[in-house]
Tab-separated table of C-alpha atoms and ligand atoms in Angstrom:
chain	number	residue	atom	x	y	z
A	20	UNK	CA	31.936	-140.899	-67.141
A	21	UNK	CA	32.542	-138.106	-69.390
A	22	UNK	CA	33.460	-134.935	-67.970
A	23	UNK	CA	33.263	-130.992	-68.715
A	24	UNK	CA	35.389	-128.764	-67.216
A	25	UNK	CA	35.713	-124.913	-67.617
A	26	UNK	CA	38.035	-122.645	-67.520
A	27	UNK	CA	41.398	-122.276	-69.101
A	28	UNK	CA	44.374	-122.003	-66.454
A	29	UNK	CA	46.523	-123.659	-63.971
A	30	UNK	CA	43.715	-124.508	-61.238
A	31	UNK	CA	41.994	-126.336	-64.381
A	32	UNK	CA	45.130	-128.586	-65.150
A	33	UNK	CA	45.441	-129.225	-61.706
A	34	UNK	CA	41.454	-130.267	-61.428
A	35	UNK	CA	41.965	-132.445	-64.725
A	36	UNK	CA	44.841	-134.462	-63.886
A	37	UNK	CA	43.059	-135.249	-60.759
A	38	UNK	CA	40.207	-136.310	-62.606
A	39	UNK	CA	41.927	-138.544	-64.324
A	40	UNK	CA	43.093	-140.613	-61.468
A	41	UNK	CA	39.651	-142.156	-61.904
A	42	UNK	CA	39.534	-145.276	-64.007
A	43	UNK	CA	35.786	-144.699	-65.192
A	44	UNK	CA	36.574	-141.651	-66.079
A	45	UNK	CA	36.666	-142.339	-70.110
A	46	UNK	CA	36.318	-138.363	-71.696
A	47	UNK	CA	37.174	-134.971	-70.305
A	48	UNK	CA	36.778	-131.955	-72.247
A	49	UNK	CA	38.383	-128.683	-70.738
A	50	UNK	CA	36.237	-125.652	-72.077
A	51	UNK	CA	38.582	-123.446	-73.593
A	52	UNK	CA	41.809	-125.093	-72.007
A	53	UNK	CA	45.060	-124.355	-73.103
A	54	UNK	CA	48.113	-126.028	-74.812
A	55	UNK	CA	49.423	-128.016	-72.101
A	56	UNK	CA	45.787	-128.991	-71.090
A	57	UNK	CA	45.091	-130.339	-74.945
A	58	UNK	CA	47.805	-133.047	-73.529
A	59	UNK	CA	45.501	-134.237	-70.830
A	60	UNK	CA	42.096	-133.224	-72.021
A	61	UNK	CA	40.277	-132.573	-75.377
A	62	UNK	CA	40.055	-128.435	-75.641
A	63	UNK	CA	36.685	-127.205	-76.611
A	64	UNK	CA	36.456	-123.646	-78.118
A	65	UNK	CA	34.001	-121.533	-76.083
A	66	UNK	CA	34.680	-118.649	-73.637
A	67	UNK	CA	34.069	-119.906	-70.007
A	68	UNK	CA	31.222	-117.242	-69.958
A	69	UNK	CA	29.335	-118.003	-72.780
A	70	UNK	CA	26.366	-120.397	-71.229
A	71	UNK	CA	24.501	-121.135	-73.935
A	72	UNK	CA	27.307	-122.596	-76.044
A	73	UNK	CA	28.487	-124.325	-73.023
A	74	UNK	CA	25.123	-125.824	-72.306
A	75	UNK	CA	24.794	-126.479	-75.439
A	76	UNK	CA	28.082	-128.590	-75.615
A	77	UNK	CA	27.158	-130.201	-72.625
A	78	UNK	CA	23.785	-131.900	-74.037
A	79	UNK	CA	25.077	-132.803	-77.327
A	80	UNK	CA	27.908	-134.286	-76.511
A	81	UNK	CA	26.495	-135.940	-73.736
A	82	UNK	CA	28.199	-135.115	-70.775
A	83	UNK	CA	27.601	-136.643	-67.165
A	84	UNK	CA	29.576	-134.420	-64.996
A	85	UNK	CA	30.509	-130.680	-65.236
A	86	UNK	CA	33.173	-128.571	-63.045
A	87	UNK	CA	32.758	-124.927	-63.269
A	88	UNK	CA	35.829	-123.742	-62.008
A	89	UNK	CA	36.498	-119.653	-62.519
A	90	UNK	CA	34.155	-117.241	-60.773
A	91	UNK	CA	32.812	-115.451	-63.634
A	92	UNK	CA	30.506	-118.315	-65.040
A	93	UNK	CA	29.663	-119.370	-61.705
A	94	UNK	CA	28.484	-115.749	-60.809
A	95	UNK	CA	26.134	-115.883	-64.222
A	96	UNK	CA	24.553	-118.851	-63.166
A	97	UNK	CA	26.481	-121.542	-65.463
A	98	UNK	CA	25.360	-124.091	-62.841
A	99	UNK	CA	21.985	-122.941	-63.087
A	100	UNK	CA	21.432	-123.409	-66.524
A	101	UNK	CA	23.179	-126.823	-66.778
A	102	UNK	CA	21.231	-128.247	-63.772
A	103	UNK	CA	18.043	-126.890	-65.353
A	104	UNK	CA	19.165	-129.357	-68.341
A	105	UNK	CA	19.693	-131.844	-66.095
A	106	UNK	CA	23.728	-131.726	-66.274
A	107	UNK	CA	24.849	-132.525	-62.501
A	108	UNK	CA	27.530	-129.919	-61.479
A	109	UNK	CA	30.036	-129.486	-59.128
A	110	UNK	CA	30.018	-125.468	-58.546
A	111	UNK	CA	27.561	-123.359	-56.724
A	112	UNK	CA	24.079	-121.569	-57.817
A	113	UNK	CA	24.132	-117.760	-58.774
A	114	UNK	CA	22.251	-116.978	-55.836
A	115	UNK	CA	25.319	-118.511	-53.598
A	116	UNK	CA	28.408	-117.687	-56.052
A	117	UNK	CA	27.672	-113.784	-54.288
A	118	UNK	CA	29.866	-114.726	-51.472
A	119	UNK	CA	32.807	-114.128	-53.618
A	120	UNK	CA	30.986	-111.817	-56.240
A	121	UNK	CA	29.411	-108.925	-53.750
A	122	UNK	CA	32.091	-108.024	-51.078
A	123	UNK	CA	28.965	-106.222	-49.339
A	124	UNK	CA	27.123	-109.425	-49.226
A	125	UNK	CA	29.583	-111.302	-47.768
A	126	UNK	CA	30.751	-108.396	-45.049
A	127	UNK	CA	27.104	-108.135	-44.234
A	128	UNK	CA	26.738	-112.163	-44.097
A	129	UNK	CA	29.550	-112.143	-41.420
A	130	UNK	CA	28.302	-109.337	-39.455
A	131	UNK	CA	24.762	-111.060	-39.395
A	132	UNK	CA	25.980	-114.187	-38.133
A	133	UNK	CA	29.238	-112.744	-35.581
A	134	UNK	CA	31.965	-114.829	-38.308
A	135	UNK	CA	35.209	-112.795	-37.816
A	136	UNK	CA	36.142	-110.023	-39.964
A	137	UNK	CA	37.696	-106.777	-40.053
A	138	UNK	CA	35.241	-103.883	-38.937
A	139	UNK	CA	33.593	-102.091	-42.235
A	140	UNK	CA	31.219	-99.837	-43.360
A	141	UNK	CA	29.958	-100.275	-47.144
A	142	UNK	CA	29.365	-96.694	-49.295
A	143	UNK	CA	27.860	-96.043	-52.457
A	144	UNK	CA	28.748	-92.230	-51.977
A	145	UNK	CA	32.367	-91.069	-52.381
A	146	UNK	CA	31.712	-88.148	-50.483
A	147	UNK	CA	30.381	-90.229	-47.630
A	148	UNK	CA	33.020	-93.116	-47.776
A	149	UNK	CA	35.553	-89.829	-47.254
A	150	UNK	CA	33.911	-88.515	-44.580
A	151	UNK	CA	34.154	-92.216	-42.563
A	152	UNK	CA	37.423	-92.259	-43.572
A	153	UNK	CA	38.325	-88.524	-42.233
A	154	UNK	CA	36.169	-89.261	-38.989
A	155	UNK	CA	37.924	-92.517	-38.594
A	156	UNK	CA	41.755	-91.174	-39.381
A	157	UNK	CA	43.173	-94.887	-38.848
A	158	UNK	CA	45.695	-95.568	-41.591
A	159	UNK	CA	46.413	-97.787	-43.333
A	160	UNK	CA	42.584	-98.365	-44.596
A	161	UNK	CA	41.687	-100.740	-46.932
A	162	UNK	CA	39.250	-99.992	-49.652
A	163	UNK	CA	37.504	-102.552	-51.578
A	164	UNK	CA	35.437	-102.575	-54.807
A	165	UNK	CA	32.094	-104.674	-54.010
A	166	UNK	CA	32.073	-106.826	-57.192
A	167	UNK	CA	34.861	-108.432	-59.277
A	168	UNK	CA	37.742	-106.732	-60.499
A	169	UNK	CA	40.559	-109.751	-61.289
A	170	UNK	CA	41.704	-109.849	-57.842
A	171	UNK	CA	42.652	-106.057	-58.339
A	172	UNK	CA	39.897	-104.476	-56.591
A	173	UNK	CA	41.639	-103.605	-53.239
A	174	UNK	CA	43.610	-100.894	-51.999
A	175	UNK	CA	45.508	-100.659	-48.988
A	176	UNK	CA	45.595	-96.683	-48.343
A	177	UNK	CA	48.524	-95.206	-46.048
A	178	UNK	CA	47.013	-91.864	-46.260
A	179	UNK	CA	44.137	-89.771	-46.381
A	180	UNK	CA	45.502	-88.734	-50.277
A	181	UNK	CA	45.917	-92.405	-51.312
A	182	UNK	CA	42.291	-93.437	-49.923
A	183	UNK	CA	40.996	-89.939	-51.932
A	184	UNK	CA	42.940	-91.231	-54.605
A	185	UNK	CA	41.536	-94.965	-54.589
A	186	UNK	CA	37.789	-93.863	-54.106
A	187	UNK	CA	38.192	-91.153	-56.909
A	188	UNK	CA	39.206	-94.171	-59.132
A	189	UNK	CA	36.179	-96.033	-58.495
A	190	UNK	CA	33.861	-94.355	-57.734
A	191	UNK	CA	34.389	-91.425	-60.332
A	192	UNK	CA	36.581	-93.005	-63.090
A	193	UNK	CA	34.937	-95.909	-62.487
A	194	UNK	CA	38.585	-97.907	-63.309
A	195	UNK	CA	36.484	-101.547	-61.966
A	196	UNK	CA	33.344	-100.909	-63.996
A	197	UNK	CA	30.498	-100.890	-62.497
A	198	UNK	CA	32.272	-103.228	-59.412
A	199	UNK	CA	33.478	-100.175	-57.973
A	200	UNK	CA	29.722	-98.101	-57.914
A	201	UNK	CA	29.578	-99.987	-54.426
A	202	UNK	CA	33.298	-100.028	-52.313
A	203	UNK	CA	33.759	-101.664	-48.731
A	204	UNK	CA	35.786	-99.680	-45.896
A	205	UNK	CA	37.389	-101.457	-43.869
A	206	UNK	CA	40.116	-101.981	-41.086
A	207	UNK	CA	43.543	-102.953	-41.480
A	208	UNK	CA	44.648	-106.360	-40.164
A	209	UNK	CA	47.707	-107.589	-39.485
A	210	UNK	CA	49.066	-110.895	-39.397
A	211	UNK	CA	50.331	-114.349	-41.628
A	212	UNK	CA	47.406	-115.291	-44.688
A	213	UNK	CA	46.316	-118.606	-44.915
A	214	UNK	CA	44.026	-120.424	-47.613
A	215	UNK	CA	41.974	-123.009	-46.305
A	216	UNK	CA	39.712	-124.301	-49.610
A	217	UNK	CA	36.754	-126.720	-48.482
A	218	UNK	CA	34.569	-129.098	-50.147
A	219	UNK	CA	30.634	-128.762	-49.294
A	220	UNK	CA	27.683	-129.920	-50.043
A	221	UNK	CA	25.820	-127.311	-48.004
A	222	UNK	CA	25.329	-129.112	-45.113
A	223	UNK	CA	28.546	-130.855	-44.029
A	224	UNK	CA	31.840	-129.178	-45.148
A	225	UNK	CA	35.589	-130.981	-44.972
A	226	UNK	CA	38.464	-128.219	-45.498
A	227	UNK	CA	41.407	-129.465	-47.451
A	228	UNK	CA	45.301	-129.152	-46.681
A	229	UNK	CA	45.951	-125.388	-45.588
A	230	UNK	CA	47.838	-123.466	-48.334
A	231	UNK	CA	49.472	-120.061	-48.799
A	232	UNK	CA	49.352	-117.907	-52.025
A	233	UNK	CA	52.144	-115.413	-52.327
A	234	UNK	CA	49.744	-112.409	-54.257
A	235	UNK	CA	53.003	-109.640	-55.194
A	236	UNK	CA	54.522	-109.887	-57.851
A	237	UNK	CA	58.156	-109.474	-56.840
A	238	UNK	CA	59.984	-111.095	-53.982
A	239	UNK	CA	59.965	-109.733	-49.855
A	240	UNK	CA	55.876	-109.400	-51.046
A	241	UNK	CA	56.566	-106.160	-53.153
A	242	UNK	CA	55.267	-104.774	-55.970
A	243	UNK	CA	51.972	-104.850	-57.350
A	244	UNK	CA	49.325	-107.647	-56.532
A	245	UNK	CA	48.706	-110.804	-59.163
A	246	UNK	CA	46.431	-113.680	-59.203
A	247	UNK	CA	49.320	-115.122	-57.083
A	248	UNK	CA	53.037	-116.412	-58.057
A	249	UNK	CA	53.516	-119.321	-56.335
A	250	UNK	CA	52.226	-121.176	-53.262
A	251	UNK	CA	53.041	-123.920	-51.069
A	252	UNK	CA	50.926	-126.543	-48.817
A	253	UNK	CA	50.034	-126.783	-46.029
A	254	UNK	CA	51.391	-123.615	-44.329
A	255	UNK	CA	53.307	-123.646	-40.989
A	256	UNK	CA	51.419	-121.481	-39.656
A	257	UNK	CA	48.011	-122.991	-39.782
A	258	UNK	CA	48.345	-125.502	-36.618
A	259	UNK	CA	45.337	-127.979	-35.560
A	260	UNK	CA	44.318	-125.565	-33.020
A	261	UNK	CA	43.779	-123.119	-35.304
A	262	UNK	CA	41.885	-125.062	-37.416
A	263	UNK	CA	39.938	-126.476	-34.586
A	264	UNK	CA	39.299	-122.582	-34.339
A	265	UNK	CA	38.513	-122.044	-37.874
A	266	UNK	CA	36.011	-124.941	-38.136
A	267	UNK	CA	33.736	-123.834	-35.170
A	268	UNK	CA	33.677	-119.328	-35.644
A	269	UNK	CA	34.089	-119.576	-39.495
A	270	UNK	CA	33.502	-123.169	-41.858
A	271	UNK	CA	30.572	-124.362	-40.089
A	272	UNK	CA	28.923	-120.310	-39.145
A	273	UNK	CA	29.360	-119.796	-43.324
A	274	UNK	CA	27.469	-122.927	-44.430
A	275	UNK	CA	24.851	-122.641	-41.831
A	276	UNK	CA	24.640	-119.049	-42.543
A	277	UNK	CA	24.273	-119.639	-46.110
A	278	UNK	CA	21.211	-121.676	-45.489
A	279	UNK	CA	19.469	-119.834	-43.316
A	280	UNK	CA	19.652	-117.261	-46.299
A	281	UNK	CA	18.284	-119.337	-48.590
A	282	UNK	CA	21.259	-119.887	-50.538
A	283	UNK	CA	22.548	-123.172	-49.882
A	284	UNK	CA	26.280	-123.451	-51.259
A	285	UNK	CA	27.724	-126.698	-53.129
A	286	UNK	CA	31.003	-126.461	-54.308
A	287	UNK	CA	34.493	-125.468	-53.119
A	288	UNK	CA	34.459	-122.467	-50.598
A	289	UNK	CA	37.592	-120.829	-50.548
A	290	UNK	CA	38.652	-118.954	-46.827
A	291	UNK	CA	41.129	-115.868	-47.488
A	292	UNK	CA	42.062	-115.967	-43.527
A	293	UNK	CA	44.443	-114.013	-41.667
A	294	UNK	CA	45.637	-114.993	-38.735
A	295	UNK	CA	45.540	-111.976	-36.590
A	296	UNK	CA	46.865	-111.083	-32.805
A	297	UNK	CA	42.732	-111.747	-32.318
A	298	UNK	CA	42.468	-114.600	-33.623
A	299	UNK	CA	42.013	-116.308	-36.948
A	300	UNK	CA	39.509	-113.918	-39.604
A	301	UNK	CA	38.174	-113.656	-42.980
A	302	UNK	CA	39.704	-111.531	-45.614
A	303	UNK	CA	37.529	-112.830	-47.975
A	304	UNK	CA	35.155	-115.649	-49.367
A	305	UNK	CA	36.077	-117.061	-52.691
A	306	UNK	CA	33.122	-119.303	-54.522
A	307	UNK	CA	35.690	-121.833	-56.155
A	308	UNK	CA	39.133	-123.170	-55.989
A	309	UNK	CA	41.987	-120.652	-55.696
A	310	UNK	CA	44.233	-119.993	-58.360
A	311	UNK	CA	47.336	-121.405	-57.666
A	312	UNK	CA	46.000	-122.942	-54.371
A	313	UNK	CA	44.673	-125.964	-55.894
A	314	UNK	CA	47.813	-126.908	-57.655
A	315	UNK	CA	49.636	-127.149	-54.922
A	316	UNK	CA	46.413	-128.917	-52.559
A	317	UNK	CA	44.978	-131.335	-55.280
A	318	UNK	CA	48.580	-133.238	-55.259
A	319	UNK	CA	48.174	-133.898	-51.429
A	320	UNK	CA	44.676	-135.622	-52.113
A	321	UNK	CA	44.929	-139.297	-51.655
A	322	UNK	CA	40.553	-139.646	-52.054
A	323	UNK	CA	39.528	-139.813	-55.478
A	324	UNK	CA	38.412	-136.206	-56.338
A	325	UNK	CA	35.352	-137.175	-59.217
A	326	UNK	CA	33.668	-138.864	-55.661
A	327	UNK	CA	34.008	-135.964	-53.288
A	328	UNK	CA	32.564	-133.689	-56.381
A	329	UNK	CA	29.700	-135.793	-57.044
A	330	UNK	CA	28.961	-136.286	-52.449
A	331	UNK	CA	28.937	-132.684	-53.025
A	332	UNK	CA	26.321	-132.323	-55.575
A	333	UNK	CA	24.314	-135.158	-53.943
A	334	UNK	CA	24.451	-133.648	-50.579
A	335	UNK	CA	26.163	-136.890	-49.472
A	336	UNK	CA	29.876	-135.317	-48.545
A	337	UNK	CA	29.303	-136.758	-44.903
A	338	UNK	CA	29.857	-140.526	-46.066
A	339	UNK	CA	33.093	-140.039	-47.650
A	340	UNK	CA	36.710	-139.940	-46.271
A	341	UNK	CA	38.782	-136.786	-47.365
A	342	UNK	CA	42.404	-138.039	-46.706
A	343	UNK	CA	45.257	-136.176	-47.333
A	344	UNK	CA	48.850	-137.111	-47.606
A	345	UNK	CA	51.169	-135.695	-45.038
A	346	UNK	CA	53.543	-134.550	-47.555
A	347	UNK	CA	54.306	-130.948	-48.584
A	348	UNK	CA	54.062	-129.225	-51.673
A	349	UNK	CA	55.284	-126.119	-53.601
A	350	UNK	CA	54.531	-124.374	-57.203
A	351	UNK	CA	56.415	-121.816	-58.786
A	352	UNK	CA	54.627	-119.603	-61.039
A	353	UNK	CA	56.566	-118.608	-64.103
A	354	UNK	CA	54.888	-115.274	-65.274
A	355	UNK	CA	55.445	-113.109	-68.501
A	356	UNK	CA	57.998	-110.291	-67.809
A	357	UNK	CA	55.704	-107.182	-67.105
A	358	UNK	CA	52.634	-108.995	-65.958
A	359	UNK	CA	50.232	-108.118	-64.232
A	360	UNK	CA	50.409	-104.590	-66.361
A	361	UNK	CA	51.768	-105.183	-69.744
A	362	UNK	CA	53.280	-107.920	-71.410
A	363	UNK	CA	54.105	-109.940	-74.344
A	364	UNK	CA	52.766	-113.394	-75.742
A	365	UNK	CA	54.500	-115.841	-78.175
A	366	UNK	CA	57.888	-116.748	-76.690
A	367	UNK	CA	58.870	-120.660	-77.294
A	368	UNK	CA	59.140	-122.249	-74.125
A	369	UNK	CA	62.290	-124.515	-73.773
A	370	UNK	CA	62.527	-127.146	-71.119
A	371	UNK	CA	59.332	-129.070	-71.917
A	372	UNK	CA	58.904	-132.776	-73.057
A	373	UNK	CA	56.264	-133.334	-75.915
A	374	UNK	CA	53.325	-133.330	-73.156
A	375	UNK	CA	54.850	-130.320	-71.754
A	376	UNK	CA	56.150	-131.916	-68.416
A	377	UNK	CA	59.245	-132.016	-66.992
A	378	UNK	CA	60.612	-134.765	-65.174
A	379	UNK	CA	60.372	-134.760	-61.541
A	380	UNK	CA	57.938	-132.150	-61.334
A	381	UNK	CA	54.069	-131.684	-62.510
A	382	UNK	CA	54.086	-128.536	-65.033
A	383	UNK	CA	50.535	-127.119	-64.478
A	384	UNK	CA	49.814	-124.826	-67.650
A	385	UNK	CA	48.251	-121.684	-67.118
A	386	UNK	CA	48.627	-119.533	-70.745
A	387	UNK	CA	50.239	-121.843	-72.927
A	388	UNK	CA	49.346	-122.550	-76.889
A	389	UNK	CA	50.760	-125.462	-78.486
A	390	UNK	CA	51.782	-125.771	-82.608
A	391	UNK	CA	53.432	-128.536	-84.082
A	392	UNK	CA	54.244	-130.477	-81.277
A	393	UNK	CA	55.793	-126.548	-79.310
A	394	UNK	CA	54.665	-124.654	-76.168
A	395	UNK	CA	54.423	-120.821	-76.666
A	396	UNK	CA	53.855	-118.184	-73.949
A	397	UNK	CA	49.819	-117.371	-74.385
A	398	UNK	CA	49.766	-115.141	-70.630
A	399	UNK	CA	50.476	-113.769	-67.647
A	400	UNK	CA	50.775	-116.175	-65.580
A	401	UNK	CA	52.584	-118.919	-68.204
A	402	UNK	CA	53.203	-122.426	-66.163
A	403	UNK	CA	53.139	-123.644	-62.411
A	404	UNK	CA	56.287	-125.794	-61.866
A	405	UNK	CA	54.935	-127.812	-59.013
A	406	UNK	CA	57.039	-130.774	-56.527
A	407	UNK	CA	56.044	-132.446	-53.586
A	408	UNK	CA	58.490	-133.754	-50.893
A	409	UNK	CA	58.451	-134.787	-47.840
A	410	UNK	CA	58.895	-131.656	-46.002
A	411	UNK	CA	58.926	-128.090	-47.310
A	412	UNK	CA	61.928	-127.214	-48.211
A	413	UNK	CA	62.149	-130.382	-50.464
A	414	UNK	CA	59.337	-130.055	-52.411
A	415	UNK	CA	60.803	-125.870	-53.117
A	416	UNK	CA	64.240	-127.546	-53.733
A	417	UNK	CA	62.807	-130.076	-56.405
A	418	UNK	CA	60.480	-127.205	-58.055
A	419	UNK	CA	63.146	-124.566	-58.265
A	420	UNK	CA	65.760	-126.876	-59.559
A	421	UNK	CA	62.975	-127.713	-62.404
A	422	UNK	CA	62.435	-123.951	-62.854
A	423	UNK	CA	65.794	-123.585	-63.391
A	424	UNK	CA	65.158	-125.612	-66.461
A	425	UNK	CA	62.256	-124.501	-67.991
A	426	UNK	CA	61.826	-121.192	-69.352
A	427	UNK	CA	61.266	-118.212	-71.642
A	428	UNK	CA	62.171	-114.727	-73.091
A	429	UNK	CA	61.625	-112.580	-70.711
A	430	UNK	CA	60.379	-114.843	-67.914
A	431	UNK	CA	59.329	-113.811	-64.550
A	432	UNK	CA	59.316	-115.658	-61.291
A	433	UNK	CA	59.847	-115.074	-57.443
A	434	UNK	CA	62.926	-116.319	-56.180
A	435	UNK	CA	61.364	-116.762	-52.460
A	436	UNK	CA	58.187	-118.630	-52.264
A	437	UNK	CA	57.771	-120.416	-48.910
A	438	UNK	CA	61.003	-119.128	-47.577
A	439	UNK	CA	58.474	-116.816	-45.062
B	22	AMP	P1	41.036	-109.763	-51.229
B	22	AMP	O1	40.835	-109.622	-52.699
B	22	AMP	O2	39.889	-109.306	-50.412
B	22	AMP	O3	41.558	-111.109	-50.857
B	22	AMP	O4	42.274	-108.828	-50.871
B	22	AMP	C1	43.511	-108.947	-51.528
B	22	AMP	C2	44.633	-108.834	-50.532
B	22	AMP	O5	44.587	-107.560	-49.872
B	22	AMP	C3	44.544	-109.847	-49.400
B	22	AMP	O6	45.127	-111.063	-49.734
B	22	AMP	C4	45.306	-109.140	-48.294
B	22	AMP	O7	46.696	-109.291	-48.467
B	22	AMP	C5	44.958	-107.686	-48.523
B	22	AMP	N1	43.844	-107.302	-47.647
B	22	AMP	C6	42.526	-107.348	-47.929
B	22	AMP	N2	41.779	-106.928	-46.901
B	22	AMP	C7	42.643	-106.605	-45.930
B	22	AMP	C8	42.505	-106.071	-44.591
B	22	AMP	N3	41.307	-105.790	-44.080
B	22	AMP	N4	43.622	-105.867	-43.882
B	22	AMP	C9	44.851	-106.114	-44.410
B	22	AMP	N5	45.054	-106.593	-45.643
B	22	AMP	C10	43.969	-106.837	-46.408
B	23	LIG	N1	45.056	-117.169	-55.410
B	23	LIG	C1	43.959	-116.373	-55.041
B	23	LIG	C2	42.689	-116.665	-55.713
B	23	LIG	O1	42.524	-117.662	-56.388
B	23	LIG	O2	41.769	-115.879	-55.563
């Protein structure tokens, strides 16, 4: 089997060292990768956007299997194109990635089919979002940019100022593009946020261990909001019954729903869920693994991964097994100082054999270049120091004592992940 995957962070490493696991596996190339990915995969110089190139790359060297990881080539239609070349993917169609690239779609999917969700009303007026907003006078209300904006694209707004404020920005300055021409309203929910990613194959869908992202960038959850610092699986908080819960009002409603709209989803479907005083609801749909759920799930995987990926292309996920270890597991993210605004690249990173592990932990890289045999800062979000253990608190003790040892100029990390 030889193997393309793309994208070029964390998730990715985590995806490809999973990969590996599989003896047949005899090639994977990681388009564009990074430096600690060149250690487990051969990089391959094209964007993740760029379809024809990636196509391209995908007949001539010819591959058997493709992973489309990120949302951006997934919401082109990457898996279009290479299934119309006859490249079996694991990923979903354009026409399903909307779940996670239209908020509006997916609010209006869940009101269609009564899947829990915060009360909304979508605008593509600013005057009129205001006036719901005035009439409503309910703070905080969160605003939302309909397409994708980096994980940025939502505001929590204390006041009636702030939500002028946030709908002036995108719907006047237009600060998401043309994401924010469309914005959700919606209601403020309380409560812990769990993960829950799930393989599909449209039909049948099996969830994988629970997770929890931690999305600020400094510790006691303040400061702005990243792609997400550090996470740990599976979270406390998500208990059988709840995901008894989950699996009949929400997994099972999506898929179906899906189909009945003609757009049949394959892939991993990622749940944002909250787990409110009402009951468990959905934040959000993502069309593909999280970013850094997966490097903290994937470990816990004791089913080879390349055979749930290809059940779920073949519509065959029912036959196969999904067993998970009943370990825990924790990643630290080690970001750039000043991400997610501003920051600086090119620091050497100390700590790091010549693989760019550590031992005792896995060292996901998520913006690392390597030259002559050295790691250098290439990101925001640098590495994922990542331990399992047999509870909890060992896996955090095993990754922060790691942390401890690896590092940078300038480095960035939160000194509480999973303490919550
Ligand atoms: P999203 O990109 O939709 O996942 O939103 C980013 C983050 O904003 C979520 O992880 C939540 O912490 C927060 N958030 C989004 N929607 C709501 C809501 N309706 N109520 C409270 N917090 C929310
Ligand atoms: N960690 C959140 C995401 O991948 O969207």
């Amino acid at each position: 089997m030889k193997i393309l995957v793309v994208g070029s962070g964390g998730r990715e490493h985590a995806v490809i060292r999973k990969l590996k696991e599989n003896s047949e596996v005899e090639k994977i190339w990681c388009a564009p990768g990074n430096g600690g990915i060149s250690k487990d995969a051969e990089c391959v110089d094209i964007k993740a956007t760029d379809k024809e190139k990636m196509v391209a790359f995908a007949l001539n060297n010819h591959v058997d299997f493709c992973v489309v990881t990120p949302d951006d080539p997934l919401a082109l239609g990457m898996v279009d194109d290479m299934e119309k070349e006859g490249i079996p993917c694991f990923g979903p169609f354009a026409n399903a990635a909307i779940i996670e690239a239209s908020k509006a779609f997916s609010k209006d999917l869940m009101k269609k089919y009564g899947i829990p969700t915060a009360d909304y009303q979508t605008f593509e007026d600013e005057k009129e979002a205001l006036h719901y907003i005035k009439e409503k006078n309910e703070f905080p209300i969160v605003i939302k940019a309909d397409g994708l904006a980096l994980g940025k694209g939502v505001l929590i707004c204390e006041t009636l100022d702030d939500a002028k404020a946030a709908l002036r920005e995108m719907m006047v300055d237009h600060i998401f593009g043309k994401s924010g021409n469309k914005v959700v309203v919606e209601e403020f929910m309380t409560g812990p946020e769990v993960s829950v990613l799930a393989f599909t194959d449209s039909k049948c869908i099996k969830p994988m261990v629970s997770s929890m992202d931690h999305k600020r960038v400094n510790d006691n959850d303040e400061g702005l909001n990243t792609g997400g610092m550090g996470t740990i699986a599976p979270s406390p908080y998500y208990t059988k019954e709840i995901a008894d819960t989950c699996m009949e009002k929400i997994f099972l409603p999506t898929i179906h729903a899906m189909c009945k709209e003609g757009r049949p989803f394959k892939g991993c479907l990622y749940f944002g869920l909250m787990l409110t005083p009402k009951g468990p609801r959905v934040v959000e749909y993502n069309c593909r693994f999280g970013d850094p759920e997966t490097q903290v799930v994937l470990p816990l995987l004791k089913t080879d991964l390349l055979t749930i990926m290809q059940a779920c292309h073949d519509e065959t996920l029912e036959n196969v097994d999904v067993e998970w270890s009943n370990e825990a597991c924790a990643c630290v993210i080690e970001a750039s100082g000043g991400y997610p605004v501003k920051y600086e690249k090119g620091f050497e990173i100390h700590g790091l054999d010549e693989n760019g592990q550590h031992d005792g932990v896995v060292v996901y890289h998520a913006g690392t270049k390597e030259e002559n045999g050295k790691f250098y800062t290439n990101g925001g979000r640098v590495l994922g120091i990542t331990a399992k253990g047999r509870d909890l608190s060992s896996a955090l003790e095993k990754a922060y004592a790691a942390v401890e040892q690896i590092g940078f100029e300038k480095m960035h990390y939160r000194k509480d992940i999973g303490r919550k």
